[in-house]
Amino acid sequence: KDFVQRVLACQEPVELQALEQEAVASKTTKLGNWMIWMVHRAHLDDPTLVKFDFTNLKMPDGNVEPLISPKLAVAMESNTHIENLLMGCTNLRDQEAAILAVSLRSNHSLKVLNIDTNAIQPLTLESIANGTSVNQALQELRCNNTATGRLVTEAFLRALKSNPSLCKLGYPVTDAYFRGEIDKQLTRNNDAARKRRLEEKRRREAEGGAEKSETPKAQVKTQSAGYPAAKPKESQEAQDAKKAKEEQEAEEARKAKEEEEAQEAKKAKEE
């Protein structure tokens, strides 16, 4: 109880870091204390908490311990750092799953959600699918061994069409028609995701090329070696004027030489 009180007294994520060693040590003997510490990190939107993993760890029922599953479901509405929420086989109950469905509508950072093998009713799973339709960040959803039904399947098909970022869906579909429609939509979403990655790669390469072209390589090399930057090349007009001047001087020198030779020849003839 003393540990839990100290955890709940923390108002900033950095304060929870001081309790990390004690929390991890209690994981084997008092799993609930560690879970409360983890959930409070999610509640405070700890920027270092990107992967939240309770896989195969049984949570107490929400009506018995409100500081774990109910608090986590609510925290996901405003959390901006958790990208992977792994809750497979964790005793996630229907009531908390329903709250999580509502939180999904407002969450914009979660990319992977795994709620496999939990006691979730079809209506609640349908709500989760509808929340996924609104959420445009989720890329992977796994809900095997939970609930099934035509309405749930239709809701997931709508979610795939509404959320092009959703590229992986772990949900058993026995109906041949819906299986085909879901597979086709997953293929479209994966193709769209591949195009987005390619466009992003080209954009980064273009930005990198533009930055390099702003500073000539020769200038960078001389400056880094401690030498002054290379002088810029003369313009074409300056080069033409310089060449014309050189040709004029050469022509004048040639005429002066011819005149001198003519005078010498004349003088020799007179003698």
Short mmCIF file of N, CA, C and O in Angstrom, two decimals, residues 95-218:
data_model
loop_
_atom_site.label_atom_id
_atom_site.label_comp_id
_atom_site.label_asym_id
_atom_site.label_seq_id
_atom_site.Cartn_x
_atom_site.Cartn_y
_atom_site.Cartn_z
N GLN A 95 -16.33 -4.64 -20.00
CA GLN A 95 -16.59 -3.25 -19.59
C GLN A 95 -15.41 -2.35 -19.92
O GLN A 95 -15.57 -1.24 -20.45
N GLU A 96 -14.19 -2.81 -19.62
CA GLU A 96 -13.00 -2.00 -19.90
C GLU A 96 -12.73 -1.93 -21.41
O GLU A 96 -12.26 -0.91 -21.91
N ALA A 97 -13.05 -3.02 -22.12
CA ALA A 97 -12.88 -3.02 -23.57
C ALA A 97 -13.81 -1.99 -24.22
O ALA A 97 -13.46 -1.34 -25.21
N ALA A 98 -14.99 -1.82 -23.66
CA ALA A 98 -15.94 -0.83 -24.18
C ALA A 98 -15.39 0.59 -23.99
O ALA A 98 -15.55 1.46 -24.85
N ILE A 99 -14.75 0.83 -22.84
CA ILE A 99 -14.13 2.14 -22.60
C ILE A 99 -12.97 2.36 -23.57
O ILE A 99 -12.79 3.45 -24.11
N LEU A 100 -12.20 1.29 -23.81
CA LEU A 100 -11.08 1.38 -24.75
C LEU A 100 -11.58 1.72 -26.16
O LEU A 100 -10.93 2.48 -26.89
N ALA A 101 -12.74 1.18 -26.54
CA ALA A 101 -13.32 1.47 -27.85
C ALA A 101 -13.58 2.97 -28.02
O ALA A 101 -13.36 3.55 -29.09
N VAL A 102 -14.06 3.60 -26.96
CA VAL A 102 -14.30 5.05 -26.99
C VAL A 102 -12.99 5.82 -27.06
O VAL A 102 -12.85 6.80 -27.81
N SER A 103 -11.99 5.35 -26.31
CA SER A 103 -10.68 6.03 -26.30
C SER A 103 -10.01 5.97 -27.67
O SER A 103 -9.29 6.91 -28.05
N LEU A 104 -10.23 4.90 -28.41
CA LEU A 104 -9.62 4.76 -29.73
C LEU A 104 -10.02 5.89 -30.67
O LEU A 104 -9.26 6.26 -31.57
N ARG A 105 -11.20 6.42 -30.49
CA ARG A 105 -11.68 7.48 -31.37
C ARG A 105 -10.85 8.76 -31.25
O ARG A 105 -10.77 9.54 -32.21
N SER A 106 -10.26 8.97 -30.09
CA SER A 106 -9.50 10.21 -29.85
C SER A 106 -7.99 9.99 -29.90
O SER A 106 -7.23 10.96 -29.98
N ASN A 107 -7.54 8.75 -29.83
CA ASN A 107 -6.11 8.47 -29.82
C ASN A 107 -5.54 8.56 -31.24
O ASN A 107 -6.12 8.04 -32.19
N HIS A 108 -4.38 9.23 -31.36
CA HIS A 108 -3.76 9.41 -32.68
C HIS A 108 -2.32 8.91 -32.73
O HIS A 108 -1.59 9.21 -33.68
N SER A 109 -1.90 8.15 -31.72
CA SER A 109 -0.52 7.67 -31.69
C SER A 109 -0.41 6.14 -31.73
O SER A 109 0.62 5.60 -32.11
N LEU A 110 -1.47 5.44 -31.35
CA LEU A 110 -1.43 3.98 -31.26
C LEU A 110 -1.37 3.37 -32.67
O LEU A 110 -2.19 3.68 -33.53
N LYS A 111 -0.38 2.48 -32.87
CA LYS A 111 -0.20 1.83 -34.16
C LYS A 111 -0.53 0.34 -34.12
O LYS A 111 -0.95 -0.22 -35.14
N VAL A 112 -0.31 -0.29 -32.99
CA VAL A 112 -0.55 -1.74 -32.86
C VAL A 112 -1.40 -1.99 -31.62
O VAL A 112 -1.05 -1.55 -30.53
N LEU A 113 -2.51 -2.72 -31.79
CA LEU A 113 -3.37 -3.09 -30.67
C LEU A 113 -3.63 -4.59 -30.72
O LEU A 113 -4.11 -5.11 -31.73
N ASN A 114 -3.28 -5.28 -29.64
CA ASN A 114 -3.51 -6.72 -29.55
C ASN A 114 -4.38 -7.00 -28.32
O ASN A 114 -3.96 -6.76 -27.19
N ILE A 115 -5.57 -7.51 -28.58
CA ILE A 115 -6.51 -7.87 -27.49
C ILE A 115 -6.94 -9.33 -27.65
O ILE A 115 -8.06 -9.69 -27.29
N ASP A 116 -6.07 -10.16 -28.21
CA ASP A 116 -6.37 -11.57 -28.41
C ASP A 116 -6.78 -12.25 -27.10
O ASP A 116 -6.27 -11.92 -26.02
N THR A 117 -7.67 -13.24 -27.22
CA THR A 117 -8.01 -14.15 -26.13
C THR A 117 -8.44 -13.40 -24.86
O THR A 117 -7.84 -13.53 -23.80
N ASN A 118 -9.48 -12.61 -25.00
CA ASN A 118 -10.07 -11.91 -23.85
C ASN A 118 -11.58 -12.03 -23.93
O ASN A 118 -12.16 -12.23 -25.01
N ALA A 119 -12.24 -11.91 -22.78
CA ALA A 119 -13.70 -12.08 -22.71
C ALA A 119 -14.40 -10.80 -23.17
O ALA A 119 -14.83 -9.97 -22.37
N ILE A 120 -14.51 -10.65 -24.49
CA ILE A 120 -15.13 -9.46 -25.08
C ILE A 120 -16.36 -9.89 -25.86
O ILE A 120 -16.30 -10.81 -26.67
N GLN A 121 -17.45 -9.20 -25.66
CA GLN A 121 -18.72 -9.52 -26.31
C GLN A 121 -18.76 -8.94 -27.73
O GLN A 121 -18.06 -7.97 -28.04
N PRO A 122 -19.58 -9.54 -28.61
CA PRO A 122 -19.66 -9.06 -29.99
C PRO A 122 -19.98 -7.57 -30.12
O PRO A 122 -19.39 -6.87 -30.95
N LEU A 123 -20.92 -7.07 -29.30
CA LEU A 123 -21.28 -5.65 -29.39
C LEU A 123 -20.09 -4.76 -29.06
O LEU A 123 -19.87 -3.71 -29.70
N THR A 124 -19.30 -5.15 -28.06
CA THR A 124 -18.12 -4.37 -27.69
C THR A 124 -17.05 -4.43 -28.76
O THR A 124 -16.41 -3.42 -29.08
N LEU A 125 -16.85 -5.61 -29.35
CA LEU A 125 -15.87 -5.73 -30.42
C LEU A 125 -16.29 -4.91 -31.64
O LEU A 125 -15.45 -4.33 -32.33
N GLU A 126 -17.58 -4.84 -31.88
CA GLU A 126 -18.09 -4.00 -32.96
C GLU A 126 -17.78 -2.52 -32.66
O GLU A 126 -17.42 -1.76 -33.57
N SER A 127 -17.90 -2.13 -31.39
CA SER A 127 -17.56 -0.75 -31.01
C SER A 127 -16.08 -0.47 -31.22
O SER A 127 -15.69 0.63 -31.64
N ILE A 128 -15.24 -1.46 -30.93
CA ILE A 128 -13.80 -1.30 -31.16
C ILE A 128 -13.53 -1.13 -32.66
O ILE A 128 -12.72 -0.28 -33.07
N ALA A 129 -14.21 -1.91 -33.48
CA ALA A 129 -14.06 -1.77 -34.93
C ALA A 129 -14.50 -0.38 -35.40
O ALA A 129 -13.84 0.25 -36.23
N ASN A 130 -15.59 0.11 -34.85
CA ASN A 130 -16.06 1.45 -35.21
C ASN A 130 -15.08 2.53 -34.75
O ASN A 130 -14.88 3.54 -35.43
N GLY A 131 -14.48 2.32 -33.58
CA GLY A 131 -13.46 3.26 -33.11
C GLY A 131 -12.25 3.27 -34.02
O GLY A 131 -11.63 4.31 -34.25
N THR A 132 -11.92 2.09 -34.55
CA THR A 132 -10.81 1.99 -35.49
C THR A 132 -11.10 2.75 -36.78
O THR A 132 -10.18 3.25 -37.43
N SER A 133 -12.36 2.82 -37.16
CA SER A 133 -12.73 3.58 -38.37
C SER A 133 -12.41 5.06 -38.21
O SER A 133 -11.98 5.72 -39.16
N VAL A 134 -12.61 5.58 -37.01
CA VAL A 134 -12.34 7.00 -36.74
C VAL A 134 -10.84 7.23 -36.57
O VAL A 134 -10.28 8.21 -37.06
N ASN A 135 -10.19 6.30 -35.89
CA ASN A 135 -8.75 6.40 -35.67
C ASN A 135 -8.02 6.20 -36.99
O ASN A 135 -8.22 5.21 -37.69
N GLN A 136 -7.13 7.12 -37.35
CA GLN A 136 -6.42 7.05 -38.63
C GLN A 136 -4.94 6.69 -38.45
O GLN A 136 -4.17 6.77 -39.41
N ALA A 137 -4.56 6.28 -37.24
CA ALA A 137 -3.16 5.96 -36.99
C ALA A 137 -2.92 4.45 -36.85
O ALA A 137 -1.82 3.97 -37.14
N LEU A 138 -3.93 3.70 -36.42
CA LEU A 138 -3.77 2.28 -36.14
C LEU A 138 -3.41 1.51 -37.42
O LEU A 138 -4.08 1.64 -38.44
N GLN A 139 -2.34 0.71 -37.34
CA GLN A 139 -1.87 -0.04 -38.49
C GLN A 139 -2.10 -1.55 -38.35
O GLN A 139 -2.15 -2.26 -39.35
N GLU A 140 -2.22 -2.01 -37.12
CA GLU A 140 -2.39 -3.45 -36.89
C GLU A 140 -3.34 -3.68 -35.71
O GLU A 140 -3.18 -3.08 -34.66
N LEU A 141 -4.32 -4.55 -35.92
CA LEU A 141 -5.28 -4.89 -34.87
C LEU A 141 -5.43 -6.40 -34.81
O LEU A 141 -5.71 -7.04 -35.84
N ARG A 142 -5.27 -6.97 -33.62
CA ARG A 142 -5.43 -8.41 -33.44
C ARG A 142 -6.46 -8.66 -32.35
O ARG A 142 -6.31 -8.18 -31.23
N CYS A 143 -7.50 -9.42 -32.71
CA CYS A 143 -8.57 -9.73 -31.76
C CYS A 143 -9.08 -11.15 -31.98
O CYS A 143 -10.29 -11.39 -32.03
N ASN A 144 -8.14 -12.08 -32.11
CA ASN A 144 -8.51 -13.49 -32.24
C ASN A 144 -9.02 -14.03 -30.91
O ASN A 144 -8.64 -13.54 -29.84
N ASN A 145 -9.85 -15.05 -30.98
CA ASN A 145 -10.38 -15.70 -29.77
C ASN A 145 -11.10 -14.72 -28.84
O ASN A 145 -10.94 -14.75 -27.62
N THR A 146 -11.87 -13.83 -29.43
CA THR A 146 -12.66 -12.89 -28.62
C THR A 146 -14.14 -13.08 -28.94
O THR A 146 -14.85 -13.73 -28.20
N ALA A 147 -14.60 -12.49 -30.01
CA ALA A 147 -16.01 -12.60 -30.40
C ALA A 147 -16.09 -12.55 -31.92
O ALA A 147 -15.16 -12.06 -32.60
N THR A 148 -17.18 -13.07 -32.47
CA THR A 148 -17.39 -13.04 -33.91
C THR A 148 -18.85 -12.70 -34.18
O THR A 148 -19.64 -12.53 -33.25
N GLY A 149 -19.20 -12.61 -35.43
CA GLY A 149 -20.58 -12.30 -35.80
C GLY A 149 -20.62 -11.47 -37.07
O GLY A 149 -19.65 -10.79 -37.42
N ARG A 150 -21.72 -11.52 -37.77
CA ARG A 150 -21.85 -10.80 -39.03
C ARG A 150 -21.68 -9.29 -38.84
O ARG A 150 -21.00 -8.63 -39.62
N LEU A 151 -22.31 -8.74 -37.81
CA LEU A 151 -22.21 -7.30 -37.57
C LEU A 151 -20.78 -6.88 -37.25
O LEU A 151 -20.32 -5.81 -37.67
N VAL A 152 -20.07 -7.73 -36.51
CA VAL A 152 -18.67 -7.43 -36.20
C VAL A 152 -17.84 -7.45 -37.47
O VAL A 152 -17.00 -6.56 -37.71
N THR A 153 -18.07 -8.45 -38.31
CA THR A 153 -17.31 -8.58 -39.56
C THR A 153 -17.57 -7.38 -40.47
O THR A 153 -16.65 -6.82 -41.07
N GLU A 154 -18.83 -6.96 -40.58
CA GLU A 154 -19.17 -5.80 -41.40
C GLU A 154 -18.50 -4.54 -40.84
O GLU A 154 -18.03 -3.68 -41.61
N ALA A 155 -18.44 -4.43 -39.52
CA ALA A 155 -17.81 -3.26 -38.90
C ALA A 155 -16.32 -3.22 -39.21
O ALA A 155 -15.75 -2.15 -39.47
N PHE A 156 -15.66 -4.38 -39.21
CA PHE A 156 -14.24 -4.41 -39.54
C PHE A 156 -13.99 -4.09 -41.01
O PHE A 156 -12.99 -3.45 -41.35
N LEU A 157 -14.89 -4.52 -41.88
CA LEU A 157 -14.75 -4.18 -43.30
C LEU A 157 -14.88 -2.67 -43.50
O LEU A 157 -14.11 -2.07 -44.26
N ARG A 158 -15.82 -2.05 -42.81
CA ARG A 158 -15.96 -0.59 -42.88
C ARG A 158 -14.72 0.09 -42.32
O ARG A 158 -14.27 1.12 -42.85
N ALA A 159 -14.17 -0.46 -41.24
CA ALA A 159 -12.97 0.12 -40.63
C ALA A 159 -11.80 0.10 -41.61
O ALA A 159 -11.03 1.08 -41.71
N LEU A 160 -11.63 -1.00 -42.34
CA LEU A 160 -10.54 -1.10 -43.32
C LEU A 160 -10.72 -0.09 -44.45
O LEU A 160 -9.74 0.46 -44.96
N LYS A 161 -11.95 0.17 -44.83
CA LYS A 161 -12.20 1.14 -45.90
C LYS A 161 -12.01 2.57 -45.40
O LYS A 161 -11.54 3.44 -46.15
N SER A 162 -12.37 2.82 -44.15
CA SER A 162 -12.28 4.18 -43.60
C SER A 162 -10.87 4.54 -43.16
O SER A 162 -10.49 5.71 -43.18
N ASN A 163 -10.11 3.55 -42.72
CA ASN A 163 -8.76 3.78 -42.20
C ASN A 163 -7.74 3.11 -43.12
O ASN A 163 -7.41 1.94 -42.94
N PRO A 164 -7.20 3.82 -44.10
CA PRO A 164 -6.23 3.21 -45.04
C PRO A 164 -4.91 2.83 -44.39
O PRO A 164 -4.12 2.11 -45.00
N SER A 165 -4.67 3.30 -43.16
CA SER A 165 -3.43 2.93 -42.47
C SER A 165 -3.50 1.52 -41.89
O SER A 165 -2.47 0.91 -41.60
N LEU A 166 -4.70 0.97 -41.71
CA LEU A 166 -4.88 -0.36 -41.14
C LEU A 166 -4.52 -1.41 -42.18
O LEU A 166 -5.27 -1.65 -43.13
N CYS A 167 -3.36 -2.05 -41.99
CA CYS A 167 -2.84 -3.00 -42.99
C CYS A 167 -2.81 -4.45 -42.50
O CYS A 167 -2.56 -5.36 -43.29
N LYS A 168 -3.03 -4.67 -41.20
CA LYS A 168 -3.03 -6.02 -40.65
C LYS A 168 -4.22 -6.19 -39.72
O LYS A 168 -4.42 -5.37 -38.83
N LEU A 169 -4.97 -7.25 -39.95
CA LEU A 169 -6.15 -7.52 -39.13
C LEU A 169 -6.17 -8.99 -38.73
O LEU A 169 -6.26 -9.87 -39.59
N GLY A 170 -6.06 -9.24 -37.43
CA GLY A 170 -6.15 -10.61 -36.93
C GLY A 170 -7.53 -10.86 -36.38
O GLY A 170 -7.81 -10.55 -35.21
N TYR A 171 -8.39 -11.39 -37.23
CA TYR A 171 -9.79 -11.64 -36.85
C TYR A 171 -10.32 -12.77 -37.72
O TYR A 171 -10.20 -12.71 -38.96
N PRO A 172 -10.90 -13.81 -37.14
CA PRO A 172 -11.36 -14.96 -37.94
C PRO A 172 -12.62 -14.63 -38.73
O PRO A 172 -13.63 -14.22 -38.16
N VAL A 173 -12.55 -14.82 -40.05
CA VAL A 173 -13.71 -14.59 -40.91
C VAL A 173 -14.03 -15.90 -41.63
O VAL A 173 -13.22 -16.39 -42.43
N THR A 174 -15.18 -16.47 -41.34
CA THR A 174 -15.57 -17.76 -41.94
C THR A 174 -16.40 -17.59 -43.20
O THR A 174 -16.40 -18.45 -44.08
N ASP A 175 -17.09 -16.46 -43.33
CA ASP A 175 -17.91 -16.21 -44.50
C ASP A 175 -17.01 -15.93 -45.71
O ASP A 175 -16.14 -15.06 -45.67
N ALA A 176 -17.23 -16.67 -46.80
CA ALA A 176 -16.36 -16.57 -47.97
C ALA A 176 -16.42 -15.18 -48.61
O ALA A 176 -15.39 -14.63 -49.03
N TYR A 177 -17.62 -14.61 -48.67
CA TYR A 177 -17.76 -13.29 -49.29
C TYR A 177 -16.98 -12.23 -48.51
O TYR A 177 -16.18 -11.47 -49.08
N PHE A 178 -17.22 -12.18 -47.20
CA PHE A 178 -16.54 -11.17 -46.38
C PHE A 178 -15.03 -11.43 -46.31
O PHE A 178 -14.24 -10.49 -46.24
N ARG A 179 -14.64 -12.71 -46.34
CA ARG A 179 -13.21 -13.02 -46.35
C ARG A 179 -12.54 -12.43 -47.59
O ARG A 179 -11.46 -11.83 -47.51
N GLY A 180 -13.21 -12.60 -48.74
CA GLY A 180 -12.67 -12.04 -49.97
C GLY A 180 -12.63 -10.52 -49.96
O GLY A 180 -11.65 -9.90 -50.39
N GLU A 181 -13.71 -9.88 -49.46
CA GLU A 181 -13.77 -8.42 -49.43
C GLU A 181 -12.71 -7.85 -48.47
O GLU A 181 -12.05 -6.85 -48.79
N ILE A 182 -12.53 -8.48 -47.33
CA ILE A 182 -11.53 -8.01 -46.36
C ILE A 182 -10.13 -8.19 -46.90
O ILE A 182 -9.27 -7.30 -46.77
N ASP A 183 -9.88 -9.32 -47.55
CA ASP A 183 -8.55 -9.55 -48.14
C ASP A 183 -8.25 -8.52 -49.23
O ASP A 183 -7.12 -8.01 -49.31
N LYS A 184 -9.24 -8.20 -50.06
CA LYS A 184 -9.03 -7.20 -51.12
C LYS A 184 -8.74 -5.83 -50.52
O LYS A 184 -7.86 -5.10 -51.02
N GLN A 185 -9.47 -5.47 -49.46
CA GLN A 185 -9.25 -4.16 -48.85
C GLN A 185 -7.89 -4.09 -48.16
O GLN A 185 -7.22 -3.06 -48.19
N LEU A 186 -7.47 -5.19 -47.54
CA LEU A 186 -6.14 -5.23 -46.93
C LEU A 186 -5.06 -5.06 -47.98
O LEU A 186 -4.05 -4.37 -47.75
N THR A 187 -5.26 -5.66 -49.15
CA THR A 187 -4.30 -5.51 -50.25
C THR A 187 -4.23 -4.05 -50.69
O THR A 187 -3.14 -3.50 -50.92
N ARG A 188 -5.39 -3.41 -50.82
CA ARG A 188 -5.41 -1.99 -51.21
C ARG A 188 -4.69 -1.13 -50.17
O ARG A 188 -3.91 -0.24 -50.52
N ASN A 189 -4.96 -1.38 -48.90
CA ASN A 189 -4.33 -0.59 -47.84
C ASN A 189 -2.82 -0.78 -47.82
O ASN A 189 -2.07 0.17 -47.61
N ASN A 190 -2.37 -2.01 -48.04
CA ASN A 190 -0.93 -2.27 -48.07
C ASN A 190 -0.26 -1.61 -49.27
O ASN A 190 0.86 -1.09 -49.17
N ASP A 191 -0.94 -1.61 -50.41
CA ASP A 191 -0.41 -0.93 -51.60
C ASP A 191 -0.31 0.57 -51.36
O ASP A 191 0.68 1.21 -51.73
N ALA A 192 -1.34 1.13 -50.73
CA ALA A 192 -1.33 2.56 -50.43
C ALA A 192 -0.22 2.90 -49.44
O ALA A 192 0.46 3.93 -49.58
N ALA A 193 -0.01 2.04 -48.44
CA ALA A 193 1.05 2.27 -47.47
C ALA A 193 2.42 2.20 -48.14
O ALA A 193 3.32 2.99 -47.82
N ARG A 194 2.58 1.28 -49.08
CA ARG A 194 3.85 1.17 -49.81
C ARG A 194 4.11 2.43 -50.64
O ARG A 194 5.25 2.92 -50.69
N LYS A 195 3.08 2.97 -51.26
CA LYS A 195 3.24 4.20 -52.03
C LYS A 195 3.59 5.37 -51.13
O LYS A 195 4.42 6.22 -51.51
N ARG A 196 2.97 5.42 -49.95
CA ARG A 196 3.28 6.52 -49.02
C ARG A 196 4.74 6.44 -48.56
O ARG A 196 5.42 7.48 -48.47
N ARG A 197 5.23 5.23 -48.30
CA ARG A 197 6.63 5.08 -47.90
C ARG A 197 7.56 5.50 -49.02
O ARG A 197 8.59 6.14 -48.77
N LEU A 198 7.22 5.14 -50.26
CA LEU A 198 8.05 5.50 -51.40
C LEU A 198 8.08 7.01 -51.61
O LEU A 198 9.14 7.60 -51.86
N GLU A 199 6.91 7.65 -51.50
CA GLU A 199 6.85 9.11 -51.65
C GLU A 199 7.64 9.81 -50.55
O GLU A 199 8.32 10.81 -50.80
N GLU A 200 7.55 9.28 -49.33
CA GLU A 200 8.30 9.86 -48.23
C GLU A 200 9.81 9.71 -48.46
O GLU A 200 10.58 10.64 -48.17
N LYS A 201 10.22 8.57 -48.98
CA LYS A 201 11.64 8.35 -49.27
C LYS A 201 12.13 9.31 -50.34
O LYS A 201 13.20 9.91 -50.21
N ARG A 202 11.34 9.52 -51.38
CA ARG A 202 11.71 10.45 -52.45
C ARG A 202 11.78 11.88 -51.93
O ARG A 202 12.66 12.65 -52.32
N ARG A 203 10.82 12.22 -51.06
CA ARG A 203 10.82 13.58 -50.51
C ARG A 203 12.08 13.84 -49.69
O ARG A 203 12.70 14.89 -49.81
N ARG A 204 12.48 12.85 -48.85
CA ARG A 204 13.70 13.01 -48.05
C ARG A 204 14.93 13.10 -48.93
O ARG A 204 15.83 13.90 -48.66
N GLU A 205 14.97 12.30 -49.99
CA GLU A 205 16.11 12.34 -50.91
C GLU A 205 16.17 13.69 -51.62
O GLU A 205 17.26 14.23 -51.83
N ALA A 206 15.00 14.21 -51.99
CA ALA A 206 14.97 15.52 -52.67
C ALA A 206 15.44 16.62 -51.73
O ALA A 206 16.19 17.51 -52.12
N GLU A 207 15.00 16.57 -50.48
CA GLU A 207 15.43 17.57 -49.51
C GLU A 207 16.92 17.46 -49.24
O GLU A 207 17.61 18.47 -49.13
N GLY A 208 17.44 16.24 -49.18
CA GLY A 208 18.86 16.06 -48.97
C GLY A 208 19.68 16.57 -50.14
O GLY A 208 20.72 17.18 -49.97
N GLY A 209 19.18 16.35 -51.38
CA GLY A 209 19.89 16.84 -52.57
C GLY A 209 19.89 18.35 -52.63
O GLY A 209 20.88 18.97 -53.03
N ALA A 210 18.76 18.97 -52.22
CA ALA A 210 18.69 20.43 -52.22
C ALA A 210 19.67 21.04 -51.23
O ALA A 210 20.32 22.05 -51.50
N GLU A 211 19.82 20.42 -50.07
CA GLU A 211 20.75 20.92 -49.07
C GLU A 211 22.20 20.82 -49.55
O GLU A 211 23.01 21.70 -49.33
N LYS A 212 22.52 19.73 -50.26
CA LYS A 212 23.88 19.56 -50.77
C LYS A 212 24.21 20.57 -51.86
O LYS A 212 25.31 21.08 -51.94
N SER A 213 23.21 20.86 -52.72
CA SER A 213 23.46 21.79 -53.82
C SER A 213 23.65 23.22 -53.34
O SER A 213 24.25 24.03 -54.03
N GLU A 214 23.18 23.55 -52.16
CA GLU A 214 23.33 24.92 -51.65
C GLU A 214 24.78 25.23 -51.31
O GLU A 214 25.23 26.36 -51.40
N THR A 215 25.57 24.24 -50.93
CA THR A 215 26.98 24.43 -50.58
C THR A 215 27.83 23.58 -51.51
O THR A 215 27.83 22.36 -51.40
N PRO A 216 28.58 24.21 -52.49
CA PRO A 216 29.40 23.43 -53.41
C PRO A 216 30.40 22.57 -52.66
O PRO A 216 30.92 22.95 -51.62
N LYS A 217 30.71 21.39 -53.22
CA LYS A 217 31.63 20.47 -52.58
C LYS A 217 33.01 21.08 -52.42
O LYS A 217 33.67 20.91 -51.40
N ALA A 218 33.47 21.79 -53.45
CA ALA A 218 34.82 22.37 -53.38
C ALA A 218 34.91 23.37 -52.25
O ALA A 218 35.90 23.44 -51.52
#
